[in-house]
Amino acid sequence: MEQAVRQGFNLNWLQQLKDQIPGAVDELANDPTLAENTPGLIDESPNQTQRVRGALPREGSPQYAAYTFRDKSEVWGYNLTKLYQEAVSRQWSSATDIPWESLRPLPDDVEAAQCQLATFFAQVEFVAADVPGRFIAQMSPDYHEVRMFLLTQVMDESRHMEVFRKRALANGGGLMRMIDSVSDVTGGSTDNAREFTEMSSRLHIVGEGNVLTLFRLGELMAYNDAEKAIYRRAAQDEARHVAFGVLHARYMNECVPERRDEMHAYLDEAEDRQATGNGGENPAARGANLTADSLAILLGGGAHKADEGQKILAAIRQRQVKEYFQRLKSCGFNDRIENGRVNPALLEAYQAVP
């Protein structure tokens, strides 16, 4: 040991355990994986070095990260730890968890409708992974809970893209024509969002919320156990993403109220796209054309019963609006319903008599 010391060996670095940043020990005691409320979580992060929260800074470390989002108020939300842990525990595989053997030949019109809808979902789920993914590396690592949840969303949406692509190819059909407005989906308001709350308001609260309604009602348009399993598993993932957006909006409403008008403006645009089908995010919208027609065929039981399917589709549109209004109430933006700011077409659908 004496020889080792003479050669420069020492254990002084162990002292860092005693000098640890305040709050790190409490964080570990409260939650061994992540912290929901930690004393070390600061409102504005000066960290530009990729140092993880709680680690001791290294003197002279280059300030090369240049994170765009360094304020907690820009990205934070409630229940991030629970959402992340649920996401990790509920991962599934399209290879082993979908009973593909249950697929049977379908009438040509029904198979074509399934493939068209699967093509749509494969496209929009790609966007739902790609857009949030751009924000991950732009956030300070001091807010790693947000980063880690978004990483699970990227994984979820990638799996959705994979499973819907497989469905389109698995039963004698194939990928169909890209939807007319896909360039608007991938180059439109959601895709062009440069601010985190802007992206989340449009994507999580409105866009994914509309898709979630369809996933929850998937058994109405499923013709075998494989399709039922796809919609059921995709719905549990999508519900988590929507919850993240609602809890972020609730945090913003309660902790950063000066941004309420800005968020209302984001919702104004998103509601227009929900009602009209502009942008292609809502496959059930009246102007969605290919996807709305496909849904009508699947819901009715064939092209010859598409009129019956349209009636069911109208009820689904109303269900989408009701669930959207509930999300607004949950995050504290239901005043837009009460003061008439909400899109008139959505209010009309909400009040329609079934």
mmCIF file of C-alpha atoms in Angstrom:
data_model
loop_
_atom_site.group_PDB
_atom_site.id
_atom_site.type_symbol
_atom_site.label_atom_id
_atom_site.label_comp_id
_atom_site.label_asym_id
_atom_site.label_seq_id
_atom_site.Cartn_x
_atom_site.Cartn_y
_atom_site.Cartn_z
ATOM 1 C CA MET A 1 0.000 0.000 0.000
ATOM 2 C CA GLU A 2 2.836 2.387 0.880
ATOM 3 C CA GLN A 3 4.438 1.703 -2.485
ATOM 4 C CA ALA A 4 1.131 2.386 -4.242
ATOM 5 C CA VAL A 5 0.808 5.713 -2.424
ATOM 6 C CA ARG A 6 4.339 6.667 -3.437
ATOM 7 C CA GLN A 7 3.363 5.966 -7.040
ATOM 8 C CA GLY A 8 0.393 8.347 -6.806
ATOM 9 C CA PHE A 9 -2.426 6.033 -5.753
ATOM 10 C CA ASN A 10 -4.999 7.633 -3.437
ATOM 11 C CA LEU A 11 -8.641 7.308 -2.495
ATOM 12 C CA ASN A 12 -9.376 10.988 -1.986
ATOM 13 C CA TRP A 13 -12.044 10.794 -4.666
ATOM 14 C CA LEU A 14 -14.221 8.898 -2.179
ATOM 15 C CA GLN A 15 -14.697 12.213 -0.392
ATOM 16 C CA GLN A 16 -17.104 13.214 -3.152
ATOM 17 C CA LEU A 17 -19.753 11.005 -1.566
ATOM 18 C CA LYS A 18 -19.716 13.365 1.412
ATOM 19 C CA ASP A 19 -19.534 16.446 -0.773
ATOM 20 C CA GLN A 20 -22.376 15.330 -2.998
ATOM 21 C CA ILE A 21 -24.666 17.984 -4.413
ATOM 22 C CA PRO A 22 -27.464 18.731 -1.904
ATOM 23 C CA GLY A 23 -30.597 16.782 -2.641
ATOM 24 C CA ALA A 24 -29.021 13.889 -4.521
ATOM 25 C CA VAL A 25 -29.117 11.541 -1.529
ATOM 26 C CA ASP A 26 -32.739 12.453 -0.820
ATOM 27 C CA GLU A 27 -33.566 11.824 -4.459
ATOM 28 C CA LEU A 28 -32.135 8.324 -4.277
ATOM 29 C CA ALA A 29 -33.962 7.606 -1.028
ATOM 30 C CA ASN A 30 -37.314 8.739 -2.399
ATOM 31 C CA ASP A 31 -37.065 7.011 -5.756
ATOM 32 C CA PRO A 32 -34.149 4.770 -6.749
ATOM 33 C CA THR A 33 -34.741 5.356 -10.458
ATOM 34 C CA LEU A 34 -35.997 8.890 -10.995
ATOM 35 C CA ALA A 35 -37.040 11.906 -8.972
ATOM 36 C CA GLU A 36 -40.443 13.526 -9.196
ATOM 37 C CA ASN A 37 -39.749 16.252 -6.660
ATOM 38 C CA THR A 38 -36.096 16.637 -5.819
ATOM 39 C CA PRO A 39 -34.397 19.533 -4.010
ATOM 40 C CA GLY A 40 -31.769 19.521 -6.752
ATOM 41 C CA LEU A 41 -34.266 20.328 -9.515
ATOM 42 C CA ILE A 42 -33.678 23.973 -10.364
ATOM 43 C CA ASP A 43 -35.899 26.334 -12.344
ATOM 44 C CA GLU A 44 -33.146 27.424 -14.715
ATOM 45 C CA SER A 45 -30.297 25.126 -15.664
ATOM 46 C CA PRO A 46 -26.789 26.531 -16.238
ATOM 47 C CA ASN A 47 -25.610 23.043 -17.202
ATOM 48 C CA GLN A 48 -24.087 23.055 -20.695
ATOM 49 C CA THR A 49 -21.760 20.086 -20.248
ATOM 50 C CA GLN A 50 -23.963 16.967 -20.487
ATOM 51 C CA ARG A 51 -23.450 16.447 -16.749
ATOM 52 C CA VAL A 52 -26.341 14.423 -15.368
ATOM 53 C CA ARG A 53 -28.278 15.961 -12.500
ATOM 54 C CA GLY A 54 -26.682 15.134 -9.156
ATOM 55 C CA ALA A 55 -23.204 14.430 -10.537
ATOM 56 C CA LEU A 56 -20.363 16.629 -9.329
ATOM 57 C CA PRO A 57 -19.190 19.169 -11.919
ATOM 58 C CA ARG A 58 -15.710 18.783 -13.370
ATOM 59 C CA GLU A 59 -13.602 21.910 -13.387
ATOM 60 C CA GLY A 60 -12.656 23.038 -16.854
ATOM 61 C CA SER A 61 -15.263 20.946 -18.638
ATOM 62 C CA PRO A 62 -16.043 22.563 -22.026
ATOM 63 C CA GLN A 63 -19.404 24.316 -22.367
ATOM 64 C CA TYR A 64 -20.279 22.740 -25.683
ATOM 65 C CA ALA A 65 -23.856 21.516 -25.296
ATOM 66 C CA ALA A 66 -25.758 24.774 -26.051
ATOM 67 C CA TYR A 67 -29.135 23.378 -24.990
ATOM 68 C CA THR A 68 -32.109 25.264 -26.381
ATOM 69 C CA PHE A 69 -34.415 24.407 -23.472
ATOM 70 C CA ARG A 70 -32.809 25.205 -20.123
ATOM 71 C CA ASP A 71 -35.814 26.409 -18.127
ATOM 72 C CA LYS A 72 -37.949 23.978 -16.178
ATOM 73 C CA SER A 73 -41.027 26.010 -17.119
ATOM 74 C CA GLU A 74 -40.489 25.198 -20.808
ATOM 75 C CA VAL A 75 -40.641 21.407 -20.600
ATOM 76 C CA TRP A 76 -41.804 20.153 -17.205
ATOM 77 C CA GLY A 77 -45.017 18.341 -16.333
ATOM 78 C CA TYR A 78 -46.640 16.367 -13.547
ATOM 79 C CA ASN A 79 -46.255 12.615 -12.873
ATOM 80 C CA LEU A 80 -43.306 12.192 -15.223
ATOM 81 C CA THR A 81 -41.762 9.421 -13.158
ATOM 82 C CA LYS A 82 -44.914 7.314 -13.118
ATOM 83 C CA LEU A 83 -45.490 7.765 -16.840
ATOM 84 C CA TYR A 84 -41.921 6.727 -17.609
ATOM 85 C CA GLN A 85 -42.030 3.672 -15.364
ATOM 86 C CA GLU A 86 -45.356 2.577 -16.832
ATOM 87 C CA ALA A 87 -43.926 2.933 -20.337
ATOM 88 C CA VAL A 88 -40.920 0.778 -19.475
ATOM 89 C CA SER A 89 -43.073 -1.928 -17.898
ATOM 90 C CA ARG A 90 -45.551 -2.076 -20.808
ATOM 91 C CA GLN A 91 -43.290 -2.522 -23.802
ATOM 92 C CA TRP A 92 -44.502 -5.137 -26.286
ATOM 93 C CA SER A 93 -43.401 -6.721 -29.537
ATOM 94 C CA SER A 94 -45.248 -6.931 -32.838
ATOM 95 C CA ALA A 95 -43.406 -10.195 -33.480
ATOM 96 C CA THR A 96 -44.528 -12.067 -30.362
ATOM 97 C CA ASP A 97 -47.563 -10.272 -28.906
ATOM 98 C CA ILE A 98 -49.822 -10.075 -31.978
ATOM 99 C CA PRO A 99 -51.624 -13.305 -33.041
ATOM 100 C CA TRP A 100 -50.874 -12.977 -36.745
ATOM 101 C CA GLU A 101 -52.062 -16.551 -37.259
ATOM 102 C CA SER A 102 -55.635 -15.299 -36.775
ATOM 103 C CA LEU A 103 -55.538 -13.421 -40.101
ATOM 104 C CA ARG A 104 -57.868 -14.853 -42.726
ATOM 105 C CA PRO A 105 -58.642 -13.693 -46.280
ATOM 106 C CA LEU A 106 -61.061 -10.753 -46.290
ATOM 107 C CA PRO A 107 -63.321 -9.414 -49.055
ATOM 108 C CA ASP A 108 -61.305 -7.216 -51.399
ATOM 109 C CA ASP A 109 -63.043 -3.995 -50.358
ATOM 110 C CA VAL A 110 -62.530 -4.686 -46.652
ATOM 111 C CA GLU A 111 -58.884 -5.684 -47.108
ATOM 112 C CA ALA A 112 -58.236 -2.563 -49.190
ATOM 113 C CA ALA A 113 -59.828 -0.405 -46.488
ATOM 114 C CA GLN A 114 -57.729 -2.078 -43.786
ATOM 115 C CA CYS A 115 -54.578 -1.509 -45.816
ATOM 116 C CA GLN A 116 -55.442 2.136 -46.501
ATOM 117 C CA LEU A 117 -56.047 2.773 -42.801
ATOM 118 C CA ALA A 118 -52.867 0.908 -41.856
ATOM 119 C CA THR A 119 -50.936 3.032 -44.361
ATOM 120 C CA PHE A 120 -52.299 6.170 -42.723
ATOM 121 C CA PHE A 121 -51.385 5.017 -39.216
ATOM 122 C CA ALA A 122 -47.897 3.985 -40.331
ATOM 123 C CA GLN A 123 -47.356 7.499 -41.715
ATOM 124 C CA VAL A 124 -48.678 9.509 -38.784
ATOM 125 C CA GLU A 125 -47.008 7.314 -36.173
ATOM 126 C CA PHE A 126 -43.699 7.980 -37.901
ATOM 127 C CA VAL A 127 -44.360 11.705 -37.445
ATOM 128 C CA ALA A 128 -45.390 11.148 -33.812
ATOM 129 C CA ALA A 129 -41.956 9.613 -33.185
ATOM 130 C CA ASP A 130 -39.901 11.941 -35.337
ATOM 131 C CA VAL A 131 -41.192 15.288 -34.049
ATOM 132 C CA PRO A 132 -40.798 14.759 -30.259
ATOM 133 C CA GLY A 133 -37.462 13.083 -30.923
ATOM 134 C CA ARG A 134 -36.027 16.344 -32.212
ATOM 135 C CA PHE A 135 -36.495 17.994 -28.829
ATOM 136 C CA ILE A 136 -34.743 15.381 -26.699
ATOM 137 C CA ALA A 137 -31.158 16.439 -27.362
ATOM 138 C CA GLN A 138 -32.124 20.114 -27.028
ATOM 139 C CA MET A 139 -33.119 19.794 -23.346
ATOM 140 C CA SER A 140 -30.834 20.277 -20.400
ATOM 141 C CA PRO A 141 -29.977 16.922 -18.782
ATOM 142 C CA ASP A 142 -31.107 18.466 -15.489
ATOM 143 C CA TYR A 143 -34.633 17.671 -16.721
ATOM 144 C CA HIS A 144 -33.896 14.087 -17.644
ATOM 145 C CA GLU A 145 -37.385 12.866 -16.664
ATOM 146 C CA VAL A 146 -38.829 14.639 -19.704
ATOM 147 C CA ARG A 147 -36.078 13.309 -21.942
ATOM 148 C CA MET A 148 -36.558 9.746 -20.754
ATOM 149 C CA PHE A 149 -40.313 9.786 -21.236
ATOM 150 C CA LEU A 150 -39.955 11.166 -24.758
ATOM 151 C CA LEU A 151 -37.501 8.375 -25.524
ATOM 152 C CA THR A 152 -40.211 5.868 -24.596
ATOM 153 C CA GLN A 153 -42.622 7.671 -26.909
ATOM 154 C CA VAL A 154 -40.154 7.387 -29.779
ATOM 155 C CA MET A 155 -39.939 3.653 -29.094
ATOM 156 C CA ASP A 156 -43.725 3.296 -28.833
ATOM 157 C CA GLU A 157 -44.429 5.153 -32.058
ATOM 158 C CA SER A 158 -41.708 3.267 -33.906
ATOM 159 C CA ARG A 159 -43.391 0.047 -32.846
ATOM 160 C CA HIS A 160 -46.764 1.385 -34.021
ATOM 161 C CA MET A 161 -45.309 2.267 -37.408
ATOM 162 C CA GLU A 162 -43.863 -1.238 -37.623
ATOM 163 C CA VAL A 163 -47.043 -3.062 -36.617
ATOM 164 C CA PHE A 164 -49.329 -1.130 -38.978
ATOM 165 C CA ARG A 165 -46.874 -1.599 -41.826
ATOM 166 C CA LYS A 166 -46.879 -5.326 -41.091
ATOM 167 C CA ARG A 167 -50.674 -5.400 -41.077
ATOM 168 C CA ALA A 168 -50.811 -3.740 -44.482
ATOM 169 C CA LEU A 169 -48.453 -6.359 -45.909
ATOM 170 C CA ALA A 170 -49.572 -9.469 -44.022
ATOM 171 C CA ASN A 171 -52.889 -10.480 -45.573
ATOM 172 C CA GLY A 172 -52.538 -10.242 -49.322
ATOM 173 C CA GLY A 173 -52.924 -6.471 -49.573
ATOM 174 C CA GLY A 174 -50.106 -3.978 -49.269
ATOM 175 C CA LEU A 175 -49.308 -0.385 -48.514
ATOM 176 C CA MET A 176 -51.799 1.902 -50.226
ATOM 177 C CA ARG A 177 -51.581 5.460 -51.544
ATOM 178 C CA MET A 178 -50.157 8.039 -49.192
ATOM 179 C CA ILE A 179 -52.866 10.325 -47.874
ATOM 180 C CA ASP A 180 -53.407 13.504 -49.856
ATOM 181 C CA SER A 181 -52.242 15.830 -47.109
ATOM 182 C CA VAL A 182 -49.284 13.871 -45.795
ATOM 183 C CA SER A 183 -46.997 16.701 -46.873
ATOM 184 C CA ASP A 184 -49.017 18.899 -44.540
ATOM 185 C CA VAL A 185 -48.671 16.384 -41.717
ATOM 186 C CA THR A 186 -44.907 16.110 -42.086
ATOM 187 C CA GLY A 187 -44.348 19.703 -43.123
ATOM 188 C CA GLY A 188 -47.232 21.410 -41.385
ATOM 189 C CA SER A 189 -47.873 22.994 -38.021
ATOM 190 C CA THR A 190 -46.977 20.040 -35.796
ATOM 191 C CA ASP A 191 -43.857 19.188 -37.733
ATOM 192 C CA ASN A 192 -42.732 22.812 -37.892
ATOM 193 C CA ALA A 193 -43.133 23.477 -34.165
ATOM 194 C CA ARG A 194 -39.955 24.989 -32.775
ATOM 195 C CA GLU A 195 -41.119 25.358 -29.184
ATOM 196 C CA PHE A 196 -41.814 22.408 -26.903
ATOM 197 C CA THR A 197 -45.216 23.499 -25.593
ATOM 198 C CA GLU A 198 -46.288 24.377 -29.129
ATOM 199 C CA MET A 199 -45.430 20.856 -30.267
ATOM 200 C CA SER A 200 -47.062 19.166 -27.286
ATOM 201 C CA SER A 201 -50.298 21.163 -27.533
ATOM 202 C CA ARG A 202 -50.790 20.239 -31.165
ATOM 203 C CA LEU A 203 -49.455 16.698 -31.082
ATOM 204 C CA HIS A 204 -50.354 15.239 -27.690
ATOM 205 C CA ILE A 205 -53.558 17.031 -26.744
ATOM 206 C CA VAL A 206 -55.238 17.201 -30.155
ATOM 207 C CA GLY A 207 -53.539 15.002 -32.763
ATOM 208 C CA GLU A 208 -52.767 11.925 -30.689
ATOM 209 C CA GLY A 209 -55.983 12.413 -28.751
ATOM 210 C CA ASN A 210 -57.996 11.944 -31.952
ATOM 211 C CA VAL A 211 -56.030 8.824 -32.842
ATOM 212 C CA LEU A 212 -56.473 7.481 -29.301
ATOM 213 C CA THR A 213 -60.262 7.583 -29.696
ATOM 214 C CA LEU A 214 -59.971 5.412 -32.802
ATOM 215 C CA PHE A 215 -57.584 2.974 -31.139
ATOM 216 C CA ARG A 216 -59.966 2.610 -28.199
ATOM 217 C CA LEU A 217 -62.778 1.783 -30.620
ATOM 218 C CA GLY A 218 -60.561 -0.493 -32.679
ATOM 219 C CA GLU A 219 -62.704 -3.571 -32.162
ATOM 220 C CA LEU A 220 -65.453 -1.885 -34.204
ATOM 221 C CA MET A 221 -63.213 -1.940 -37.278
ATOM 222 C CA ALA A 222 -61.204 -5.089 -36.514
ATOM 223 C CA TYR A 223 -62.025 -8.328 -38.320
ATOM 224 C CA ASN A 224 -59.755 -10.739 -36.436
ATOM 225 C CA ASP A 225 -57.855 -11.155 -33.180
ATOM 226 C CA ALA A 226 -54.642 -9.759 -34.657
ATOM 227 C CA GLU A 227 -56.260 -6.426 -35.503
ATOM 228 C CA LYS A 228 -57.981 -6.301 -32.118
ATOM 229 C CA ALA A 229 -54.655 -6.855 -30.358
ATOM 230 C CA ILE A 230 -52.954 -4.162 -32.448
ATOM 231 C CA TYR A 231 -55.533 -1.531 -31.535
ATOM 232 C CA ARG A 232 -55.679 -2.570 -27.887
ATOM 233 C CA ARG A 233 -51.915 -2.411 -27.380
ATOM 234 C CA ALA A 234 -51.487 0.766 -29.408
ATOM 235 C CA ALA A 235 -54.241 2.400 -27.328
ATOM 236 C CA GLN A 236 -52.427 1.812 -24.040
ATOM 237 C CA ASP A 237 -49.305 3.468 -25.467
ATOM 238 C CA GLU A 238 -51.197 6.366 -27.013
ATOM 239 C CA ALA A 239 -53.074 7.040 -23.766
ATOM 240 C CA ARG A 240 -49.723 7.540 -22.045
ATOM 241 C CA HIS A 241 -48.573 10.063 -24.653
ATOM 242 C CA VAL A 242 -51.826 12.002 -24.395
ATOM 243 C CA ALA A 243 -51.552 11.986 -20.589
ATOM 244 C CA PHE A 244 -48.057 13.449 -20.863
ATOM 245 C CA GLY A 245 -49.379 16.332 -22.973
ATOM 246 C CA VAL A 246 -52.285 17.001 -20.630
ATOM 247 C CA LEU A 247 -50.036 16.991 -17.560
ATOM 248 C CA HIS A 248 -47.551 19.313 -19.270
ATOM 249 C CA ALA A 249 -50.387 21.693 -20.186
ATOM 250 C CA ARG A 250 -51.725 21.531 -16.619
ATOM 251 C CA TYR A 251 -48.288 22.400 -15.270
ATOM 252 C CA MET A 252 -48.011 25.328 -17.684
ATOM 253 C CA ASN A 253 -51.485 26.548 -16.766
ATOM 254 C CA GLU A 254 -50.769 26.467 -13.036
ATOM 255 C CA CYS A 255 -47.106 27.477 -12.952
ATOM 256 C CA VAL A 256 -46.616 29.622 -16.079
ATOM 257 C CA PRO A 257 -50.030 31.298 -16.506
ATOM 258 C CA GLU A 258 -48.549 34.119 -18.580
ATOM 259 C CA ARG A 259 -48.344 31.664 -21.489
ATOM 260 C CA ARG A 260 -52.048 30.765 -21.496
ATOM 261 C CA ASP A 261 -52.911 33.025 -24.447
ATOM 262 C CA GLU A 262 -50.066 31.527 -26.441
ATOM 263 C CA MET A 263 -51.323 28.011 -25.759
ATOM 264 C CA HIS A 264 -54.862 29.004 -26.702
ATOM 265 C CA ALA A 265 -53.491 30.122 -30.080
ATOM 266 C CA TYR A 266 -51.892 26.708 -30.614
ATOM 267 C CA LEU A 267 -55.198 25.038 -29.788
ATOM 268 C CA ASP A 268 -57.083 27.345 -32.184
ATOM 269 C CA GLU A 269 -55.077 26.040 -35.113
ATOM 270 C CA ALA A 270 -55.139 22.424 -33.966
ATOM 271 C CA GLU A 271 -58.929 22.508 -33.566
ATOM 272 C CA ASP A 272 -59.349 23.766 -37.119
ATOM 273 C CA ARG A 273 -57.371 20.807 -38.382
ATOM 274 C CA GLN A 274 -59.371 18.431 -36.197
ATOM 275 C CA ALA A 275 -62.673 19.733 -37.537
ATOM 276 C CA THR A 276 -61.805 20.058 -41.231
ATOM 277 C CA GLY A 277 -59.258 17.315 -41.746
ATOM 278 C CA ASN A 278 -56.675 19.835 -42.972
ATOM 279 C CA GLY A 279 -53.236 18.471 -42.269
ATOM 280 C CA GLY A 280 -54.408 14.871 -42.261
ATOM 281 C CA GLU A 281 -53.906 14.274 -38.525
ATOM 282 C CA ASN A 282 -57.508 13.166 -37.933
ATOM 283 C CA PRO A 283 -58.474 10.187 -40.116
ATOM 284 C CA ALA A 284 -62.115 10.441 -39.019
ATOM 285 C CA ALA A 285 -62.576 14.093 -40.054
ATOM 286 C CA ARG A 286 -65.141 14.906 -42.743
ATOM 287 C CA GLY A 287 -62.450 16.115 -45.122
ATOM 288 C CA ALA A 288 -60.116 13.168 -44.585
ATOM 289 C CA ASN A 289 -61.296 11.471 -47.827
ATOM 290 C CA LEU A 290 -59.324 8.231 -48.161
ATOM 291 C CA THR A 291 -59.166 7.417 -44.471
ATOM 292 C CA ALA A 292 -62.730 8.497 -43.687
ATOM 293 C CA ASP A 293 -64.020 6.374 -46.575
ATOM 294 C CA SER A 294 -61.940 3.429 -45.374
ATOM 295 C CA LEU A 295 -63.315 3.800 -41.869
ATOM 296 C CA ALA A 296 -66.880 3.893 -43.205
ATOM 297 C CA ILE A 297 -66.306 0.644 -45.118
ATOM 298 C CA LEU A 298 -64.795 -1.090 -42.091
ATOM 299 C CA LEU A 299 -67.406 0.177 -39.641
ATOM 300 C CA GLY A 300 -70.302 -0.674 -41.943
ATOM 301 C CA GLY A 301 -69.079 -4.111 -42.939
ATOM 302 C CA GLY A 302 -68.194 -3.516 -46.580
ATOM 303 C CA ALA A 303 -68.436 -0.961 -49.370
ATOM 304 C CA HIS A 304 -72.124 -1.767 -49.893
ATOM 305 C CA LYS A 305 -72.795 -0.768 -46.278
ATOM 306 C CA ALA A 306 -70.661 2.372 -46.252
ATOM 307 C CA ASP A 307 -73.703 4.557 -45.526
ATOM 308 C CA GLU A 308 -74.247 2.680 -42.269
ATOM 309 C CA GLY A 309 -70.559 3.057 -41.552
ATOM 310 C CA GLN A 310 -70.812 6.821 -42.054
ATOM 311 C CA LYS A 311 -73.424 6.985 -39.294
ATOM 312 C CA ILE A 312 -71.101 5.165 -36.912
ATOM 313 C CA LEU A 313 -68.264 7.431 -38.023
ATOM 314 C CA ALA A 314 -70.336 10.502 -37.118
ATOM 315 C CA ALA A 315 -70.732 9.086 -33.609
ATOM 316 C CA ILE A 316 -66.974 8.530 -33.445
ATOM 317 C CA ARG A 317 -66.355 12.168 -34.408
ATOM 318 C CA GLN A 318 -68.602 13.210 -31.547
ATOM 319 C CA ARG A 319 -66.709 10.875 -29.223
ATOM 320 C CA GLN A 320 -63.437 12.483 -30.313
ATOM 321 C CA VAL A 321 -64.767 15.930 -29.452
ATOM 322 C CA LYS A 322 -66.123 14.830 -26.075
ATOM 323 C CA GLU A 323 -62.797 13.295 -25.118
ATOM 324 C CA TYR A 324 -60.965 16.407 -26.334
ATOM 325 C CA PHE A 325 -63.209 18.650 -24.227
ATOM 326 C CA GLN A 326 -62.476 16.432 -21.238
ATOM 327 C CA ARG A 327 -58.741 16.894 -21.829
ATOM 328 C CA LEU A 328 -59.248 20.659 -21.925
ATOM 329 C CA LYS A 329 -61.041 20.502 -18.578
ATOM 330 C CA SER A 330 -58.326 18.311 -17.092
ATOM 331 C CA CYS A 331 -55.511 20.709 -17.986
ATOM 332 C CA GLY A 332 -57.439 23.879 -17.109
ATOM 333 C CA PHE A 333 -58.276 25.243 -20.560
ATOM 334 C CA ASN A 334 -62.018 24.570 -20.535
ATOM 335 C CA ASP A 335 -62.646 28.329 -20.500
ATOM 336 C CA ARG A 336 -62.356 28.199 -24.301
ATOM 337 C CA ILE A 337 -65.463 25.994 -24.314
ATOM 338 C CA GLU A 338 -67.391 28.328 -22.025
ATOM 339 C CA ASN A 339 -66.425 31.612 -23.703
ATOM 340 C CA GLY A 340 -67.056 30.406 -27.264
ATOM 341 C CA ARG A 341 -63.453 30.392 -28.457
ATOM 342 C CA VAL A 342 -63.556 26.683 -29.263
ATOM 343 C CA ASN A 343 -64.007 25.839 -32.947
ATOM 344 C CA PRO A 344 -67.757 26.102 -33.772
ATOM 345 C CA ALA A 345 -67.700 22.860 -35.761
ATOM 346 C CA LEU A 346 -66.434 20.976 -32.710
ATOM 347 C CA LEU A 347 -69.102 22.518 -30.509
ATOM 348 C CA GLU A 348 -71.742 21.538 -33.068
ATOM 349 C CA ALA A 349 -70.479 17.952 -33.107
ATOM 350 C CA TYR A 350 -70.459 17.888 -29.304
ATOM 351 C CA GLN A 351 -74.082 19.029 -29.103
ATOM 352 C CA ALA A 352 -75.387 16.861 -31.960
ATOM 353 C CA VAL A 353 -78.168 14.426 -31.101
ATOM 354 C CA PRO A 354 -77.037 10.851 -31.868
#
